[in-house]
Coordinates of C-alpha atoms in Angstrom, one line a residue:
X848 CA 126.2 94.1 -0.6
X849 CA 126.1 91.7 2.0
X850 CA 122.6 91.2 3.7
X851 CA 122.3 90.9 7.6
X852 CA 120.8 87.5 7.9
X853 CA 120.3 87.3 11.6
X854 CA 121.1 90.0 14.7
X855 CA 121.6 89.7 18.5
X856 CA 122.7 91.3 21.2
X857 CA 125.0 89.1 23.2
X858 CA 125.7 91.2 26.2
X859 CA 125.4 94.7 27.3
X860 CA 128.0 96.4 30.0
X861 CA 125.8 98.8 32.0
X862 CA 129.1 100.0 33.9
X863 CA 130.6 101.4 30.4
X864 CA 128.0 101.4 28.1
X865 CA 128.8 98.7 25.6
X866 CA 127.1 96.2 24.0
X867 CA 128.2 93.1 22.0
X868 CA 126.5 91.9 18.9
X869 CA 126.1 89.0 16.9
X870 CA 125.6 89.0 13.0
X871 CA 124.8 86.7 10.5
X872 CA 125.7 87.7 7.0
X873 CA 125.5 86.7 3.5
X874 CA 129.1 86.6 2.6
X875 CA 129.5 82.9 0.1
X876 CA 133.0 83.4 -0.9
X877 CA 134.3 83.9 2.6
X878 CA 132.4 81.6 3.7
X879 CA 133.5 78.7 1.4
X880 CA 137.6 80.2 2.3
X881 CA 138.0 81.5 5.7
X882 CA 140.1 78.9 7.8
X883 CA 140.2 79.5 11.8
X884 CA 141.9 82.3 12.8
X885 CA 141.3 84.4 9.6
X886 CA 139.2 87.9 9.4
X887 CA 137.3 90.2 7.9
X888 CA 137.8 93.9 7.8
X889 CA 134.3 95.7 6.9
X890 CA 133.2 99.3 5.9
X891 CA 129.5 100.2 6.9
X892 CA 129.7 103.4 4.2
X893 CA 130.6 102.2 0.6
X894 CA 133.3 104.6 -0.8
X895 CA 134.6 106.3 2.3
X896 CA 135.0 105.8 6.4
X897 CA 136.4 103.7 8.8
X898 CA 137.5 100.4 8.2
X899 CA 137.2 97.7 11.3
X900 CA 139.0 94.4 11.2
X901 CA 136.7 91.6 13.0
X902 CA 137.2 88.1 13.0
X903 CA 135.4 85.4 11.5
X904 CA 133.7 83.8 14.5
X905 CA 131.8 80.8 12.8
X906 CA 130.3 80.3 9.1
X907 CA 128.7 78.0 7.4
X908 CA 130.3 77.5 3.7
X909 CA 126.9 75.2 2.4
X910 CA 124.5 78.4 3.2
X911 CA 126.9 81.3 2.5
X912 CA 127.1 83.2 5.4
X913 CA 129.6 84.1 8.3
X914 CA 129.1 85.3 11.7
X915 CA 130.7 88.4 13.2
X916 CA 131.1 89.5 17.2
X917 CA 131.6 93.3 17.6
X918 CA 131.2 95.8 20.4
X919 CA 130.3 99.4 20.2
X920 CA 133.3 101.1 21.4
X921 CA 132.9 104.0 19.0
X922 CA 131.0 106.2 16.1
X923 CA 131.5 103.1 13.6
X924 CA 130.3 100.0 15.8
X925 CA 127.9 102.4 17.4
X926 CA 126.0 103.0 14.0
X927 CA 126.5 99.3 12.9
X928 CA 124.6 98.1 16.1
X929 CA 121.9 100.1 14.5
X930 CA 121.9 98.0 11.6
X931 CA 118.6 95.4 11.2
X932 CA 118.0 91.9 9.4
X933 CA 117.5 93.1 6.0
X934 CA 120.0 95.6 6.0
X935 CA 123.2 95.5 4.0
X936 CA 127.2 96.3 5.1
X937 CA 128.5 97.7 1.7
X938 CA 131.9 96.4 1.7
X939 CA 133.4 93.1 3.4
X940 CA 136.9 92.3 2.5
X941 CA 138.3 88.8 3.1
X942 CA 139.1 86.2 4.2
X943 CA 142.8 88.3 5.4
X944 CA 145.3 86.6 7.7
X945 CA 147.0 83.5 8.0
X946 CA 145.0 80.5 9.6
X947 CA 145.8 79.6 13.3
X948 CA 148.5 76.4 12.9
X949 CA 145.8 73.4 13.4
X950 CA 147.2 70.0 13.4
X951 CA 146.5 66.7 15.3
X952 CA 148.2 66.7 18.9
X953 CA 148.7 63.8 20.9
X954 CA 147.2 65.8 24.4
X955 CA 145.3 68.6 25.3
X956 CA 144.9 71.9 23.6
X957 CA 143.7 74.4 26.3
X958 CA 141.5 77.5 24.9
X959 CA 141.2 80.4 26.8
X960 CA 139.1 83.4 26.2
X961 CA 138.2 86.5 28.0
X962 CA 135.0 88.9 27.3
X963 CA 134.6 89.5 23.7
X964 CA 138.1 87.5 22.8
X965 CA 135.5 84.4 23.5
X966 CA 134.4 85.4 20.0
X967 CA 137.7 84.7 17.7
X968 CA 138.3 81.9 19.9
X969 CA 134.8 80.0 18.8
X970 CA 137.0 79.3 15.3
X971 CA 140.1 77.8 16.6
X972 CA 138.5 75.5 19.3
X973 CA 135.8 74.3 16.5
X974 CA 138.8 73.8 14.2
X975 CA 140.7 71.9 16.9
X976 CA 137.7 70.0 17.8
X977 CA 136.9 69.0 14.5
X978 CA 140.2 67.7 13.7
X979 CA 139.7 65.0 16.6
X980 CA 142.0 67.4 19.6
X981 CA 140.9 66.6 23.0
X982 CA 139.7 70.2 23.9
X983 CA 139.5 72.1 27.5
X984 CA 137.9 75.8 26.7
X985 CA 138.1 78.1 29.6
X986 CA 136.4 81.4 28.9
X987 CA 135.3 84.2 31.7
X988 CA 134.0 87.6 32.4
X989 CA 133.3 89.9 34.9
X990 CA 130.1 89.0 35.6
X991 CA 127.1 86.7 34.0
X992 CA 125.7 88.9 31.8
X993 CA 128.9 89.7 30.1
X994 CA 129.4 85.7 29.1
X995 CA 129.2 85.2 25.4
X996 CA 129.3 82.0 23.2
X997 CA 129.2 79.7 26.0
X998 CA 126.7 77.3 24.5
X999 CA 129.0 77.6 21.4
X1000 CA 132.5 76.6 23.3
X1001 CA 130.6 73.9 25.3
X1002 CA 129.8 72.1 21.5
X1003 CA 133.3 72.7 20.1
X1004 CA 135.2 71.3 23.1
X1005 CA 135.4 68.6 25.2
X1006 CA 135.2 70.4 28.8
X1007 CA 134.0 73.9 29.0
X1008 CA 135.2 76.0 32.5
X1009 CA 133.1 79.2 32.7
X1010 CA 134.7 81.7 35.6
X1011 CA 133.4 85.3 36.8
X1012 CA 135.0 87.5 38.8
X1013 CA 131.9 88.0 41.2
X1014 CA 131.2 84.3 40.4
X1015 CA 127.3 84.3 39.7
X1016 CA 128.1 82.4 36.5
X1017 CA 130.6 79.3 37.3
X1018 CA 133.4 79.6 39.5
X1019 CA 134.2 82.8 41.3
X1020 CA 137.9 82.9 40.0
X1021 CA 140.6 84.5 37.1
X1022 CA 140.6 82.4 33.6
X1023 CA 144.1 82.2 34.9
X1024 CA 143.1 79.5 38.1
X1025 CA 142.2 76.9 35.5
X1026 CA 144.6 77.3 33.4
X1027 CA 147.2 76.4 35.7
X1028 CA 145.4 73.4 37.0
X1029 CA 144.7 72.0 33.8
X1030 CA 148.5 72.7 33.3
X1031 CA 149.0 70.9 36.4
X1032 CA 146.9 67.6 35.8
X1033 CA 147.7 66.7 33.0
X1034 CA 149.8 67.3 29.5
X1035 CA 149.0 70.2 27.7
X1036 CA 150.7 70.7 24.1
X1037 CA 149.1 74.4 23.6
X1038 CA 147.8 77.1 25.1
X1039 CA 146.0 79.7 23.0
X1040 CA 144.6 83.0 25.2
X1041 CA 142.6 85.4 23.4
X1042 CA 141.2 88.3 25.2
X1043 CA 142.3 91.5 27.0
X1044 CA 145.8 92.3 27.1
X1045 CA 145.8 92.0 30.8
X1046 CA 144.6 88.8 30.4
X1047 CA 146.8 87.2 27.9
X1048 CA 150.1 89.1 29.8
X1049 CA 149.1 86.9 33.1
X1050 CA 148.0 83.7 30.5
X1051 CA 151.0 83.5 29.5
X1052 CA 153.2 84.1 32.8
X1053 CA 150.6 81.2 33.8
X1054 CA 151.7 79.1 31.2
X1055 CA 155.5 80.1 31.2
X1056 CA 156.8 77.5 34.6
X1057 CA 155.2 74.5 32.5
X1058 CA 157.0 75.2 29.8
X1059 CA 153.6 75.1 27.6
X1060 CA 153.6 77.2 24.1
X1061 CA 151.4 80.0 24.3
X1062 CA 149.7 81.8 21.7
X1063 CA 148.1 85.3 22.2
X1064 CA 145.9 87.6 19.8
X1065 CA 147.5 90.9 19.6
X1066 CA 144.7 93.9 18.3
X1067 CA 146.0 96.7 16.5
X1068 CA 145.1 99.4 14.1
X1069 CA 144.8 98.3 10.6
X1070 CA 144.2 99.5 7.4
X1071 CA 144.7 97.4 4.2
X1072 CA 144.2 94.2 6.3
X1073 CA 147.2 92.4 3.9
X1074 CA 150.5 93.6 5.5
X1075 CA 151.4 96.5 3.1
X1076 CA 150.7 99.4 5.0
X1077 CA 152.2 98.6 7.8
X1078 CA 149.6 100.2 10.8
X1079 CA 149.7 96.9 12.6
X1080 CA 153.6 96.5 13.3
X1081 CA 154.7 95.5 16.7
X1082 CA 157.9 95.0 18.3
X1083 CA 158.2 91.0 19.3
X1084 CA 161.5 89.9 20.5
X1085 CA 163.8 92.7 19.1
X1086 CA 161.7 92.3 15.3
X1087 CA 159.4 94.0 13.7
X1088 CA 155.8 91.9 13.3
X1089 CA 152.8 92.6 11.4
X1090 CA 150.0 91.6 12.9
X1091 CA 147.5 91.3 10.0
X1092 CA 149.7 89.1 8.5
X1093 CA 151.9 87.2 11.4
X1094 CA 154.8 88.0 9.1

């Protein structure tokens, strides 16, 4: 059993009836092994139901816990958010996945995150900022109230660029404006987009006349989280891909 340690609602999306939440939870082993990039796939019932891959959005390996960012887009999430400190999620499986590629670069690595990808992208830009990368996070949302984890991005990078569409939080302006004038200032050695598909498509189109190497987060249906079953193939330059498993 893994007890909630701490629970907040990071946004709610009146327009579609959504909310994101944050929870703490006592995991040690993950904690102690996750790498950036790596997730968790959880079951709220014990011996039967759906199983929901999620991220590892931060963790702290000392006190035994990790952080997930979800949003209730159906039955599962829905009677998750419903969850309380104190409560238990029966079954957490991981760490799964390979780690994101960290290594030192001699320029910038530019994080870019959209809505709720903001989340999976805390990990990478912490992991980057850690390892002594100059950092330039660029995360954005429709509108204010829809921001997450922006305290979070400022302290793992070294310039933080917050954007809305109607512009009452930052600049009024596409994730995609920044990225191409960061692009166009100065040297950039990766771009990493996580966040709608939408978004990453026009990231990377963004990034493609600078020649820059991109790196999306695709989303898929999963089941065993390891590459076996196979749920989570896609089609990436004629091959076949698993996403769990970036194999």
């Amino acid at each position: 059993m893994h007890k909630i340690l701490e629970k907040k609602r990071l946004s709610h999306d009146a327009e579609r009836e959504q909310d994101v939440f944050y929870f703490k939870v006592v995991a040690p082993e993950i904690a102690r092994n996750r790498k950036a990039g790596q997730f968790i796939i959880f079951q709220i019932d014990e011996d039967f139901g759906e199983r929901i891959p999620l991220t590892v959005a931060d963790a702290n390996a000392e006190e035994g816990w990790i952080a997930i960012v979800f949003q209730t887009v159906g039955a599962t999430t829905r009677k998750l958010s419903r969850f309380e400190v104190g409560d238990s999620i029966p079954v957490i499986v991981g760490p799964l996945g390979s780690p994101t590629h960290i290594v030192k670069k001699e320029n910038t690595i530019l994080c870019v995150g959209g809505g709720i990808g903001v989340a999976p992208m805390h990990p990478i830009a912490q992991a980057h900022h850690n390892l002594g990368n100059h950092v330039i996070s660029v995360i954005g949302a429709r509108t204010k109230d829809l921001i997450i984890f922006e305290d979070m991005l400022k302290a793992a990078s070294d310039e933080l660029i917050v954007v809305t569409d109607d512009g009452s939080n930052g600049r009024k302006a596409l994730v995609t404006e920044p990225l191409k004038e960061i692009c166009e200032r100065e040297k950039v050695d990766e771009v990493i987009a996580i966040g709608p598909p939408i978004m990453m498509k026009f990231c990377v189109e963004a990034a493609r006349p600078f020649g820059v190497p991109i790196t999306t987060s695709l989303n898929t249906i999963m089941i065993d989280g390891t590459g076996m079953c196979g749920c989570c193939r896609v089609r990436v330059g004629g091959e076949t891909k698993f996403v769990c498993a970036r194999i």
